């Protein structure tokens, strides 16, 4: 267990309106007036106003955290509304950070919201993090997770991490400089990122919308405990939630003596290998656009069009004339016999990442004229047939 002293000093006072608003907190002995004053004085940065950031921001605001920061440069898309409850129908096309700010104002106008509408990277992370007491990271890519971790370590700040995929979520607290001497960071749990393409994103694999609420609420609970110094935090513990079995499991996290020392911020896209070197090499000179694919179709060119996504994605949307062969069957070589060698092979996936990986495998197997569609079926739906859905 990791009992920690309060992270934030209490504010000088609570106003009459604040006493009325937070009365249900004030009558909890462990929180009380002192704890609510700490929440009022706290500055919490939420990285991402998406699936996990949505419930986190709403409940942090409702709890009375005095200053919230929002890092997000994306805009609201209709596909977000299945889980990103801080946004609504009228927010489609609006910057997520601004939409989140407006929703927070409706929940609690006493909260100050700072917007950071920029891509978080090594050039700005330290400057953005520096003014906050605590970070909540609900991002869905490994590059940003390692960036958040390393920036928090360099600044000596704690952060709450959450992750979701399909029916499962994970939550923990990381704080390298924890005052109880039990400091840990994300690299003690995951020293290295997985190989590119090994772990699909939520956009590729899906997520049960309500799972965001389950994991996001745990993240806020941990934030409140850190700020006020109550209870035992998840520092040193990984909580794993399986929504299908309605089961929570816990894994102890210990310091990895071989974990890399963090001395500076690096190029995290390169570190995580968003696309492997082999895939990047294969794609050079062997990438066509969705409109170029349409031109080939209209010209009557002979080629084999292969969709390398998963069957459930194929059911949502597909390019006409394609054949489904999931990427893993190509990487393993199992599918080579299904691919004709007397015509060009054209691969596509959702965005072009998985098809580039499959393209590399085909080139190694002798399919030298194979190409892939940059932008994938999403590019097709946006540039060629706008009547098709995107996901």
mmCIF file of C-alpha atoms in Angstrom:
data_model
loop_
_atom_site.group_PDB
_atom_site.id
_atom_site.type_symbol
_atom_site.label_atom_id
_atom_site.label_comp_id
_atom_site.label_asym_id
_atom_site.label_seq_id
_atom_site.Cartn_x
_atom_site.Cartn_y
_atom_site.Cartn_z
ATOM 1 C CA UNK A 1 0.000 0.000 0.000
ATOM 2 C CA UNK A 2 1.168 3.539 -0.674
ATOM 3 C CA UNK A 3 -0.074 6.086 1.876
ATOM 4 C CA UNK A 4 1.104 9.547 0.879
ATOM 5 C CA UNK A 5 0.939 13.036 2.401
ATOM 6 C CA UNK A 6 -1.399 15.584 0.765
ATOM 7 C CA UNK A 7 -0.075 16.790 -2.572
ATOM 8 C CA UNK A 8 -1.569 20.292 -2.349
ATOM 9 C CA UNK A 9 -1.695 22.893 0.388
ATOM 10 C CA UNK A 10 -5.219 24.050 1.337
ATOM 11 C CA UNK A 11 -6.711 27.295 0.049
ATOM 12 C CA UNK A 12 -7.304 30.044 2.600
ATOM 13 C CA UNK A 13 -11.066 29.605 2.721
ATOM 14 C CA UNK A 14 -14.242 28.313 1.128
ATOM 15 C CA UNK A 15 -16.911 30.796 0.142
ATOM 16 C CA UNK A 16 -20.538 30.443 1.182
ATOM 17 C CA UNK A 17 -21.402 29.244 -2.339
ATOM 18 C CA UNK A 18 -18.591 26.680 -2.235
ATOM 19 C CA UNK A 19 -19.759 25.343 1.130
ATOM 20 C CA UNK A 20 -23.232 24.849 -0.349
ATOM 21 C CA UNK A 21 -21.928 23.241 -3.550
ATOM 22 C CA UNK A 22 -19.517 20.824 -1.886
ATOM 23 C CA UNK A 23 -21.556 20.025 1.233
ATOM 24 C CA UNK A 24 -21.609 16.276 0.542
ATOM 25 C CA UNK A 25 -17.821 16.294 0.538
ATOM 26 C CA UNK A 26 -17.581 18.444 3.642
ATOM 27 C CA UNK A 27 -19.571 16.010 5.775
ATOM 28 C CA UNK A 28 -17.225 13.131 4.922
ATOM 29 C CA UNK A 29 -14.747 13.122 7.834
ATOM 30 C CA UNK A 30 -11.804 12.052 5.674
ATOM 31 C CA UNK A 31 -12.365 14.940 3.241
ATOM 32 C CA UNK A 32 -13.974 17.707 5.270
ATOM 33 C CA UNK A 33 -13.305 21.411 4.885
ATOM 34 C CA UNK A 34 -9.541 20.899 4.822
ATOM 35 C CA UNK A 35 -9.697 18.384 1.974
ATOM 36 C CA UNK A 36 -12.056 20.575 -0.029
ATOM 37 C CA UNK A 37 -9.703 23.521 0.399
ATOM 38 C CA UNK A 38 -6.905 21.366 -1.040
ATOM 39 C CA UNK A 39 -9.075 20.480 -4.029
ATOM 40 C CA UNK A 40 -9.848 24.158 -4.547
ATOM 41 C CA UNK A 41 -6.134 24.966 -4.569
ATOM 42 C CA UNK A 42 -5.192 22.074 -6.878
ATOM 43 C CA UNK A 43 -4.068 22.405 -10.485
ATOM 44 C CA UNK A 44 -4.650 19.240 -12.519
ATOM 45 C CA UNK A 45 -3.693 18.720 -16.160
ATOM 46 C CA UNK A 46 -5.696 16.223 -18.230
ATOM 47 C CA UNK A 47 -3.934 15.001 -21.344
ATOM 48 C CA UNK A 48 -6.620 14.257 -23.908
ATOM 49 C CA UNK A 49 -10.294 15.270 -23.882
ATOM 50 C CA UNK A 50 -11.370 11.942 -25.339
ATOM 51 C CA UNK A 51 -12.740 8.723 -23.887
ATOM 52 C CA UNK A 52 -10.982 8.858 -20.519
ATOM 53 C CA UNK A 53 -10.506 12.617 -20.417
ATOM 54 C CA UNK A 54 -14.257 13.195 -20.757
ATOM 55 C CA UNK A 55 -15.420 11.618 -17.470
ATOM 56 C CA UNK A 56 -12.202 12.688 -15.757
ATOM 57 C CA UNK A 57 -12.717 16.363 -16.568
ATOM 58 C CA UNK A 58 -16.396 16.287 -15.610
ATOM 59 C CA UNK A 59 -15.790 14.670 -12.240
ATOM 60 C CA UNK A 60 -12.697 16.703 -11.429
ATOM 61 C CA UNK A 61 -14.763 19.817 -12.081
ATOM 62 C CA UNK A 62 -17.690 18.523 -10.042
ATOM 63 C CA UNK A 63 -15.317 17.684 -7.175
ATOM 64 C CA UNK A 64 -14.129 21.278 -7.039
ATOM 65 C CA UNK A 65 -10.590 21.054 -8.418
ATOM 66 C CA UNK A 66 -9.827 24.753 -8.763
ATOM 67 C CA UNK A 67 -7.779 24.739 -11.973
ATOM 68 C CA UNK A 68 -7.997 22.260 -14.825
ATOM 69 C CA UNK A 69 -5.734 22.127 -17.852
ATOM 70 C CA UNK A 70 -6.774 20.402 -21.066
ATOM 71 C CA UNK A 71 -4.259 19.239 -23.662
ATOM 72 C CA UNK A 72 -5.970 18.381 -26.954
ATOM 73 C CA UNK A 73 -5.668 19.656 -30.532
ATOM 74 C CA UNK A 74 -8.279 17.345 -32.109
ATOM 75 C CA UNK A 75 -11.835 18.233 -33.139
ATOM 76 C CA UNK A 76 -15.065 16.461 -32.189
ATOM 77 C CA UNK A 77 -16.106 13.742 -34.618
ATOM 78 C CA UNK A 78 -19.427 11.913 -34.646
ATOM 79 C CA UNK A 79 -17.682 8.625 -33.840
ATOM 80 C CA UNK A 80 -16.461 10.201 -30.560
ATOM 81 C CA UNK A 81 -19.959 10.593 -29.145
ATOM 82 C CA UNK A 82 -20.331 6.879 -28.344
ATOM 83 C CA UNK A 83 -17.979 7.323 -25.381
ATOM 84 C CA UNK A 84 -16.681 10.905 -25.087
ATOM 85 C CA UNK A 85 -19.529 12.197 -22.955
ATOM 86 C CA UNK A 86 -18.118 15.678 -22.446
ATOM 87 C CA UNK A 87 -19.048 16.445 -26.071
ATOM 88 C CA UNK A 88 -22.500 16.583 -27.715
ATOM 89 C CA UNK A 89 -24.090 16.589 -31.141
ATOM 90 C CA UNK A 90 -23.789 20.357 -31.464
ATOM 91 C CA UNK A 91 -20.041 20.110 -30.780
ATOM 92 C CA UNK A 92 -19.220 18.113 -33.929
ATOM 93 C CA UNK A 93 -16.431 19.930 -35.752
ATOM 94 C CA UNK A 94 -15.542 22.016 -32.697
ATOM 95 C CA UNK A 95 -12.089 21.750 -31.068
ATOM 96 C CA UNK A 96 -12.329 19.197 -28.261
ATOM 97 C CA UNK A 97 -10.550 21.426 -25.770
ATOM 98 C CA UNK A 98 -13.079 24.216 -26.308
ATOM 99 C CA UNK A 99 -16.019 21.809 -26.126
ATOM 100 C CA UNK A 100 -14.622 20.415 -22.869
ATOM 101 C CA UNK A 101 -14.197 23.910 -21.445
ATOM 102 C CA UNK A 102 -17.831 24.744 -22.160
ATOM 103 C CA UNK A 103 -19.058 21.509 -20.548
ATOM 104 C CA UNK A 104 -16.926 22.089 -17.455
ATOM 105 C CA UNK A 105 -18.406 25.589 -17.130
ATOM 106 C CA UNK A 106 -21.870 24.037 -17.089
ATOM 107 C CA UNK A 107 -20.850 21.558 -14.399
ATOM 108 C CA UNK A 108 -18.965 24.029 -12.201
ATOM 109 C CA UNK A 109 -18.450 27.696 -13.143
ATOM 110 C CA UNK A 110 -16.089 28.091 -10.177
ATOM 111 C CA UNK A 111 -13.395 26.079 -11.971
ATOM 112 C CA UNK A 112 -10.716 27.781 -14.086
ATOM 113 C CA UNK A 113 -9.931 25.918 -17.320
ATOM 114 C CA UNK A 114 -6.668 26.420 -19.210
ATOM 115 C CA UNK A 115 -6.566 25.206 -22.804
ATOM 116 C CA UNK A 116 -3.444 23.812 -24.466
ATOM 117 C CA UNK A 117 -4.603 23.255 -28.042
ATOM 118 C CA UNK A 118 -1.315 21.909 -29.365
ATOM 119 C CA UNK A 119 0.119 18.475 -30.136
ATOM 120 C CA UNK A 120 2.001 17.425 -27.016
ATOM 121 C CA UNK A 121 5.629 16.728 -27.871
ATOM 122 C CA UNK A 122 9.150 16.954 -26.507
ATOM 123 C CA UNK A 123 9.378 20.658 -27.296
ATOM 124 C CA UNK A 124 6.457 21.765 -25.113
ATOM 125 C CA UNK A 125 5.658 19.034 -22.566
ATOM 126 C CA UNK A 126 7.881 20.366 -19.785
ATOM 127 C CA UNK A 127 6.585 23.919 -20.154
ATOM 128 C CA UNK A 128 2.965 22.760 -20.096
ATOM 129 C CA UNK A 129 3.377 20.333 -17.177
ATOM 130 C CA UNK A 130 5.416 22.689 -15.007
ATOM 131 C CA UNK A 131 2.480 24.736 -13.687
ATOM 132 C CA UNK A 132 0.365 21.767 -12.567
ATOM 133 C CA UNK A 133 0.400 19.681 -9.396
ATOM 134 C CA UNK A 134 -0.837 16.464 -10.983
ATOM 135 C CA UNK A 135 -1.204 14.974 -14.465
ATOM 136 C CA UNK A 136 -3.942 12.606 -15.683
ATOM 137 C CA UNK A 137 -2.966 10.683 -18.811
ATOM 138 C CA UNK A 138 -5.772 9.053 -20.758
ATOM 139 C CA UNK A 139 -4.145 9.042 -24.186
ATOM 140 C CA UNK A 140 -4.418 6.080 -26.537
ATOM 141 C CA UNK A 141 -0.931 5.863 -28.051
ATOM 142 C CA UNK A 142 2.378 4.678 -26.675
ATOM 143 C CA UNK A 143 4.438 7.628 -27.885
ATOM 144 C CA UNK A 144 2.427 10.075 -25.774
ATOM 145 C CA UNK A 145 2.376 7.729 -22.775
ATOM 146 C CA UNK A 146 6.160 7.550 -22.666
ATOM 147 C CA UNK A 147 6.396 11.306 -23.234
ATOM 148 C CA UNK A 148 4.009 12.013 -20.326
ATOM 149 C CA UNK A 149 5.934 9.624 -18.102
ATOM 150 C CA UNK A 150 9.348 11.063 -18.874
ATOM 151 C CA UNK A 151 8.218 14.674 -18.547
ATOM 152 C CA UNK A 152 6.585 13.886 -15.180
ATOM 153 C CA UNK A 153 9.770 12.162 -13.992
ATOM 154 C CA UNK A 154 11.979 15.090 -15.010
ATOM 155 C CA UNK A 155 9.688 17.525 -13.187
ATOM 156 C CA UNK A 156 9.155 15.285 -10.162
ATOM 157 C CA UNK A 157 5.390 15.257 -10.618
ATOM 158 C CA UNK A 158 2.924 12.421 -9.953
ATOM 159 C CA UNK A 159 0.467 11.286 -12.587
ATOM 160 C CA UNK A 160 -2.475 8.955 -12.894
ATOM 161 C CA UNK A 161 -2.439 6.697 -15.940
ATOM 162 C CA UNK A 162 -5.388 4.922 -17.522
ATOM 163 C CA UNK A 163 -5.816 2.736 -20.581
ATOM 164 C CA UNK A 164 -8.819 1.078 -22.240
ATOM 165 C CA UNK A 165 -9.355 -1.425 -25.036
ATOM 166 C CA UNK A 166 -12.537 -3.250 -25.975
ATOM 167 C CA UNK A 167 -13.792 -4.588 -22.600
ATOM 168 C CA UNK A 168 -10.684 -4.129 -20.473
ATOM 169 C CA UNK A 169 -9.139 -1.193 -18.662
ATOM 170 C CA UNK A 170 -6.005 -0.584 -16.622
ATOM 171 C CA UNK A 171 -5.201 2.135 -14.069
ATOM 172 C CA UNK A 172 -2.193 3.002 -11.932
ATOM 173 C CA UNK A 173 -0.388 5.903 -10.267
ATOM 174 C CA UNK A 174 3.220 6.748 -11.096
ATOM 175 C CA UNK A 175 5.484 9.090 -9.124
ATOM 176 C CA UNK A 176 9.220 8.629 -9.359
ATOM 177 C CA UNK A 177 9.871 11.073 -6.498
ATOM 178 C CA UNK A 178 7.118 9.824 -4.178
ATOM 179 C CA UNK A 179 7.860 11.004 -0.608
ATOM 180 C CA UNK A 180 7.321 7.520 0.821
ATOM 181 C CA UNK A 181 10.363 6.218 -1.067
ATOM 182 C CA UNK A 182 8.283 3.826 -3.189
ATOM 183 C CA UNK A 183 8.665 5.814 -6.384
ATOM 184 C CA UNK A 184 7.845 4.182 -9.700
ATOM 185 C CA UNK A 185 7.326 5.312 -13.259
ATOM 186 C CA UNK A 186 5.640 3.837 -16.337
ATOM 187 C CA UNK A 187 8.903 2.330 -17.583
ATOM 188 C CA UNK A 188 9.030 0.044 -14.538
ATOM 189 C CA UNK A 189 5.771 -1.480 -15.783
ATOM 190 C CA UNK A 190 6.467 -1.295 -19.517
ATOM 191 C CA UNK A 191 10.218 -0.785 -20.132
ATOM 192 C CA UNK A 192 9.799 -0.860 -23.904
ATOM 193 C CA UNK A 193 6.863 -0.176 -26.218
ATOM 194 C CA UNK A 194 5.382 -3.141 -28.102
ATOM 195 C CA UNK A 195 6.467 -3.733 -31.696
ATOM 196 C CA UNK A 196 4.650 -1.520 -34.228
ATOM 197 C CA UNK A 197 1.257 -2.929 -35.148
ATOM 198 C CA UNK A 198 1.297 -5.502 -32.344
ATOM 199 C CA UNK A 199 -1.283 -3.692 -30.189
ATOM 200 C CA UNK A 200 -4.205 -2.152 -32.104
ATOM 201 C CA UNK A 201 -5.544 1.208 -31.036
ATOM 202 C CA UNK A 202 -9.119 1.779 -29.921
ATOM 203 C CA UNK A 203 -9.787 3.170 -33.393
ATOM 204 C CA UNK A 204 -8.747 -0.188 -34.853
ATOM 205 C CA UNK A 205 -9.986 -2.590 -32.176
ATOM 206 C CA UNK A 206 -12.895 -0.728 -30.625
ATOM 207 C CA UNK A 207 -13.890 0.048 -27.060
ATOM 208 C CA UNK A 208 -17.078 -0.385 -25.054
ATOM 209 C CA UNK A 209 -18.168 3.210 -24.497
ATOM 210 C CA UNK A 210 -19.163 2.846 -20.857
ATOM 211 C CA UNK A 211 -15.735 1.402 -20.021
ATOM 212 C CA UNK A 212 -14.450 4.986 -20.233
ATOM 213 C CA UNK A 213 -16.660 5.931 -17.293
ATOM 214 C CA UNK A 214 -15.446 2.985 -15.204
ATOM 215 C CA UNK A 215 -11.742 3.698 -15.728
ATOM 216 C CA UNK A 216 -12.083 7.477 -15.808
ATOM 217 C CA UNK A 217 -13.842 7.499 -12.450
ATOM 218 C CA UNK A 218 -11.052 5.433 -10.889
ATOM 219 C CA UNK A 219 -8.514 7.907 -12.267
ATOM 220 C CA UNK A 220 -10.378 10.813 -10.647
ATOM 221 C CA UNK A 221 -10.667 8.887 -7.384
ATOM 222 C CA UNK A 222 -6.902 8.464 -7.362
ATOM 223 C CA UNK A 223 -6.420 12.151 -8.161
ATOM 224 C CA UNK A 224 -8.624 13.188 -5.241
ATOM 225 C CA UNK A 225 -6.755 10.846 -2.886
ATOM 226 C CA UNK A 226 -3.389 12.245 -3.988
ATOM 227 C CA UNK A 227 -4.506 15.856 -3.664
ATOM 228 C CA UNK A 228 -6.081 15.440 -0.221
ATOM 229 C CA UNK A 229 -3.762 12.768 1.186
ATOM 230 C CA UNK A 230 -6.497 10.281 2.047
ATOM 231 C CA UNK A 231 -6.579 6.525 1.554
ATOM 232 C CA UNK A 232 -4.041 4.315 -0.192
ATOM 233 C CA UNK A 233 -3.251 5.176 -3.793
ATOM 234 C CA UNK A 234 -2.516 2.834 -6.668
ATOM 235 C CA UNK A 235 1.180 3.737 -6.572
ATOM 236 C CA UNK A 236 2.920 0.382 -6.922
ATOM 237 C CA UNK A 237 -0.269 -1.365 -7.998
ATOM 238 C CA UNK A 238 -1.840 -1.945 -11.406
ATOM 239 C CA UNK A 239 -5.616 -2.314 -11.304
ATOM 240 C CA UNK A 240 -7.060 -4.326 -14.198
ATOM 241 C CA UNK A 241 -10.804 -4.295 -14.912
ATOM 242 C CA UNK A 242 -12.579 -6.847 -17.114
ATOM 243 C CA UNK A 243 -16.064 -5.552 -17.885
ATOM 244 C CA UNK A 244 -17.288 -8.813 -19.433
ATOM 245 C CA UNK A 245 -16.527 -10.836 -16.311
ATOM 246 C CA UNK A 246 -17.144 -7.817 -14.021
ATOM 247 C CA UNK A 247 -13.864 -8.609 -12.347
ATOM 248 C CA UNK A 248 -11.052 -6.502 -10.919
ATOM 249 C CA UNK A 249 -7.549 -7.907 -10.626
ATOM 250 C CA UNK A 250 -4.446 -6.332 -9.155
ATOM 251 C CA UNK A 251 -0.799 -6.710 -10.079
ATOM 252 C CA UNK A 252 2.030 -5.445 -7.896
ATOM 253 C CA UNK A 253 4.540 -3.210 -9.665
ATOM 254 C CA UNK A 254 8.148 -3.182 -8.530
ATOM 255 C CA UNK A 255 11.074 -1.098 -9.637
ATOM 256 C CA UNK A 256 12.877 -2.534 -12.626
ATOM 257 C CA UNK A 257 16.603 -2.280 -11.902
ATOM 258 C CA UNK A 258 17.264 -2.344 -15.644
ATOM 259 C CA UNK A 259 14.843 0.472 -16.494
ATOM 260 C CA UNK A 260 16.469 3.238 -18.502
ATOM 261 C CA UNK A 261 17.406 6.368 -16.596
ATOM 262 C CA UNK A 262 15.401 9.351 -17.773
ATOM 263 C CA UNK A 263 17.644 12.370 -18.310
ATOM 264 C CA UNK A 264 15.939 14.162 -21.195
ATOM 265 C CA UNK A 265 12.966 14.018 -23.531
ATOM 266 C CA UNK A 266 13.526 12.147 -26.788
ATOM 267 C CA UNK A 267 11.822 11.555 -30.149
ATOM 268 C CA UNK A 268 8.961 9.368 -28.923
ATOM 269 C CA UNK A 269 7.512 8.626 -32.346
ATOM 270 C CA UNK A 270 10.852 7.115 -33.315
ATOM 271 C CA UNK A 271 11.202 5.365 -29.937
ATOM 272 C CA UNK A 272 7.806 3.699 -30.275
ATOM 273 C CA UNK A 273 8.221 3.009 -33.982
ATOM 274 C CA UNK A 274 4.709 4.015 -35.020
ATOM 275 C CA UNK A 275 5.545 2.237 -38.261
ATOM 276 C CA UNK A 276 8.472 -0.183 -38.327
ATOM 277 C CA UNK A 277 11.569 0.613 -40.349
ATOM 278 C CA UNK A 278 10.776 -2.317 -42.662
ATOM 279 C CA UNK A 279 7.265 -0.996 -43.299
ATOM 280 C CA UNK A 280 8.524 2.521 -43.961
ATOM 281 C CA UNK A 281 11.084 1.178 -46.422
ATOM 282 C CA UNK A 282 8.479 -0.953 -48.180
ATOM 283 C CA UNK A 283 6.080 1.985 -48.488
ATOM 284 C CA UNK A 284 8.615 4.301 -50.134
ATOM 285 C CA UNK A 285 7.710 4.408 -53.829
ATOM 286 C CA UNK A 286 5.021 1.766 -53.309
ATOM 287 C CA UNK A 287 2.179 3.875 -51.936
ATOM 288 C CA UNK A 288 -0.827 5.043 -53.930
ATOM 289 C CA UNK A 289 -3.675 7.317 -52.916
ATOM 290 C CA UNK A 290 -7.357 6.442 -52.805
ATOM 291 C CA UNK A 291 -8.068 8.575 -55.930
ATOM 292 C CA UNK A 292 -5.231 6.787 -57.752
ATOM 293 C CA UNK A 293 -6.813 3.443 -56.842
ATOM 294 C CA UNK A 294 -10.117 4.713 -58.274
ATOM 295 C CA UNK A 295 -8.334 5.680 -61.498
ATOM 296 C CA UNK A 296 -6.949 2.144 -61.786
ATOM 297 C CA UNK A 297 -10.435 0.724 -61.318
ATOM 298 C CA UNK A 298 -11.948 3.064 -63.916
ATOM 299 C CA UNK A 299 -9.166 2.211 -66.377
ATOM 300 C CA UNK A 300 -9.900 -1.507 -66.019
ATOM 301 C CA UNK A 301 -6.435 -2.377 -64.698
ATOM 302 C CA UNK A 302 -6.014 -5.951 -63.483
ATOM 303 C CA UNK A 303 -4.999 -6.180 -59.848
ATOM 304 C CA UNK A 304 -5.821 -7.994 -56.616
ATOM 305 C CA UNK A 305 -7.254 -5.648 -53.984
ATOM 306 C CA UNK A 306 -6.742 -7.010 -50.461
ATOM 307 C CA UNK A 307 -8.180 -5.617 -47.227
ATOM 308 C CA UNK A 308 -5.841 -6.521 -44.333
ATOM 309 C CA UNK A 309 -8.157 -5.417 -41.504
ATOM 310 C CA UNK A 310 -10.150 -7.685 -39.196
ATOM 311 C CA UNK A 311 -13.527 -9.257 -40.110
ATOM 312 C CA UNK A 312 -15.526 -6.978 -37.785
ATOM 313 C CA UNK A 313 -14.022 -3.925 -39.492
ATOM 314 C CA UNK A 314 -14.784 -5.379 -42.919
ATOM 315 C CA UNK A 315 -18.459 -5.551 -41.950
ATOM 316 C CA UNK A 316 -18.542 -1.805 -41.232
ATOM 317 C CA UNK A 317 -17.134 -0.527 -44.521
ATOM 318 C CA UNK A 318 -15.047 -1.861 -47.409
ATOM 319 C CA UNK A 319 -13.743 -0.801 -50.797
ATOM 320 C CA UNK A 320 -15.687 -2.436 -53.664
ATOM 321 C CA UNK A 321 -13.972 -5.442 -55.221
ATOM 322 C CA UNK A 322 -11.690 -6.115 -52.264
ATOM 323 C CA UNK A 323 -10.872 -9.478 -50.716
ATOM 324 C CA UNK A 324 -10.435 -9.820 -46.960
ATOM 325 C CA UNK A 325 -7.146 -11.305 -45.735
ATOM 326 C CA UNK A 326 -6.289 -10.135 -42.188
ATOM 327 C CA UNK A 327 -2.777 -8.792 -41.709
ATOM 328 C CA UNK A 328 -1.653 -11.579 -39.361
ATOM 329 C CA UNK A 329 -2.287 -14.210 -42.051
ATOM 330 C CA UNK A 330 0.030 -12.293 -44.363
ATOM 331 C CA UNK A 331 2.722 -11.738 -41.740
ATOM 332 C CA UNK A 332 2.730 -15.456 -40.890
ATOM 333 C CA UNK A 333 2.887 -16.464 -44.576
ATOM 334 C CA UNK A 334 -0.338 -18.438 -44.290
ATOM 335 C CA UNK A 335 -2.058 -16.281 -46.912
ATOM 336 C CA UNK A 336 0.634 -16.328 -49.610
ATOM 337 C CA UNK A 337 -1.061 -19.176 -51.470
ATOM 338 C CA UNK A 338 -4.277 -17.120 -51.707
ATOM 339 C CA UNK A 339 -2.586 -14.188 -53.448
ATOM 340 C CA UNK A 340 -2.233 -14.485 -57.243
ATOM 341 C CA UNK A 341 1.174 -13.697 -58.696
ATOM 342 C CA UNK A 342 0.006 -12.902 -62.243
ATOM 343 C CA UNK A 343 -1.265 -9.428 -61.336
ATOM 344 C CA UNK A 344 -0.396 -6.559 -59.069
ATOM 345 C CA UNK A 345 -1.422 -6.761 -55.418
ATOM 346 C CA UNK A 346 -2.848 -3.645 -53.764
ATOM 347 C CA UNK A 347 -3.288 -3.669 -49.983
ATOM 348 C CA UNK A 348 -5.277 -1.380 -47.730
ATOM 349 C CA UNK A 349 -6.321 -1.116 -44.068
ATOM 350 C CA UNK A 350 -8.030 1.655 -42.115
ATOM 351 C CA UNK A 351 -5.294 4.279 -42.338
ATOM 352 C CA UNK A 352 -2.226 2.719 -43.993
ATOM 353 C CA UNK A 353 -0.202 1.505 -41.001
ATOM 354 C CA UNK A 354 -1.182 -2.160 -41.024
ATOM 355 C CA UNK A 355 -1.130 -2.353 -44.812
ATOM 356 C CA UNK A 356 2.447 -1.028 -44.798
ATOM 357 C CA UNK A 357 3.464 -3.816 -42.412
ATOM 358 C CA UNK A 358 1.757 -6.391 -44.632
ATOM 359 C CA UNK A 359 3.372 -4.829 -47.699
ATOM 360 C CA UNK A 360 6.808 -5.378 -46.190
ATOM 361 C CA UNK A 361 6.027 -9.072 -45.682
ATOM 362 C CA UNK A 362 4.807 -9.436 -49.286
ATOM 363 C CA UNK A 363 7.928 -7.799 -50.685
ATOM 364 C CA UNK A 364 10.099 -10.205 -48.689
ATOM 365 C CA UNK A 365 8.042 -13.104 -50.086
ATOM 366 C CA UNK A 366 8.684 -12.040 -53.670
ATOM 367 C CA UNK A 367 5.570 -9.990 -54.447
ATOM 368 C CA UNK A 368 7.788 -7.171 -55.658
ATOM 369 C CA UNK A 369 5.087 -5.175 -57.464
ATOM 370 C CA UNK A 370 2.759 -4.987 -54.458
ATOM 371 C CA UNK A 371 1.688 -1.529 -53.262
ATOM 372 C CA UNK A 372 -0.591 -0.194 -50.554
ATOM 373 C CA UNK A 373 -3.145 2.598 -50.256
ATOM 374 C CA UNK A 374 -1.976 5.485 -48.083
ATOM 375 C CA UNK A 375 -4.873 6.612 -45.913
ATOM 376 C CA UNK A 376 -6.630 3.282 -46.364
ATOM 377 C CA UNK A 377 -10.390 2.906 -46.396
ATOM 378 C CA UNK A 378 -10.674 6.167 -44.449
ATOM 379 C CA UNK A 379 -9.049 7.989 -47.349
ATOM 380 C CA UNK A 380 -11.395 6.207 -49.752
ATOM 381 C CA UNK A 381 -14.455 7.325 -47.759
ATOM 382 C CA UNK A 382 -13.186 10.893 -47.520
ATOM 383 C CA UNK A 383 -11.809 11.367 -51.030
ATOM 384 C CA UNK A 384 -13.645 8.974 -53.341
ATOM 385 C CA UNK A 385 -17.005 7.832 -51.955
ATOM 386 C CA UNK A 386 -18.201 10.223 -49.271
ATOM 387 C CA UNK A 387 -21.436 8.245 -48.820
ATOM 388 C CA UNK A 388 -19.495 5.551 -46.980
ATOM 389 C CA UNK A 389 -19.232 5.619 -43.184
ATOM 390 C CA UNK A 390 -15.987 6.130 -41.302
ATOM 391 C CA UNK A 391 -15.207 4.590 -37.938
#
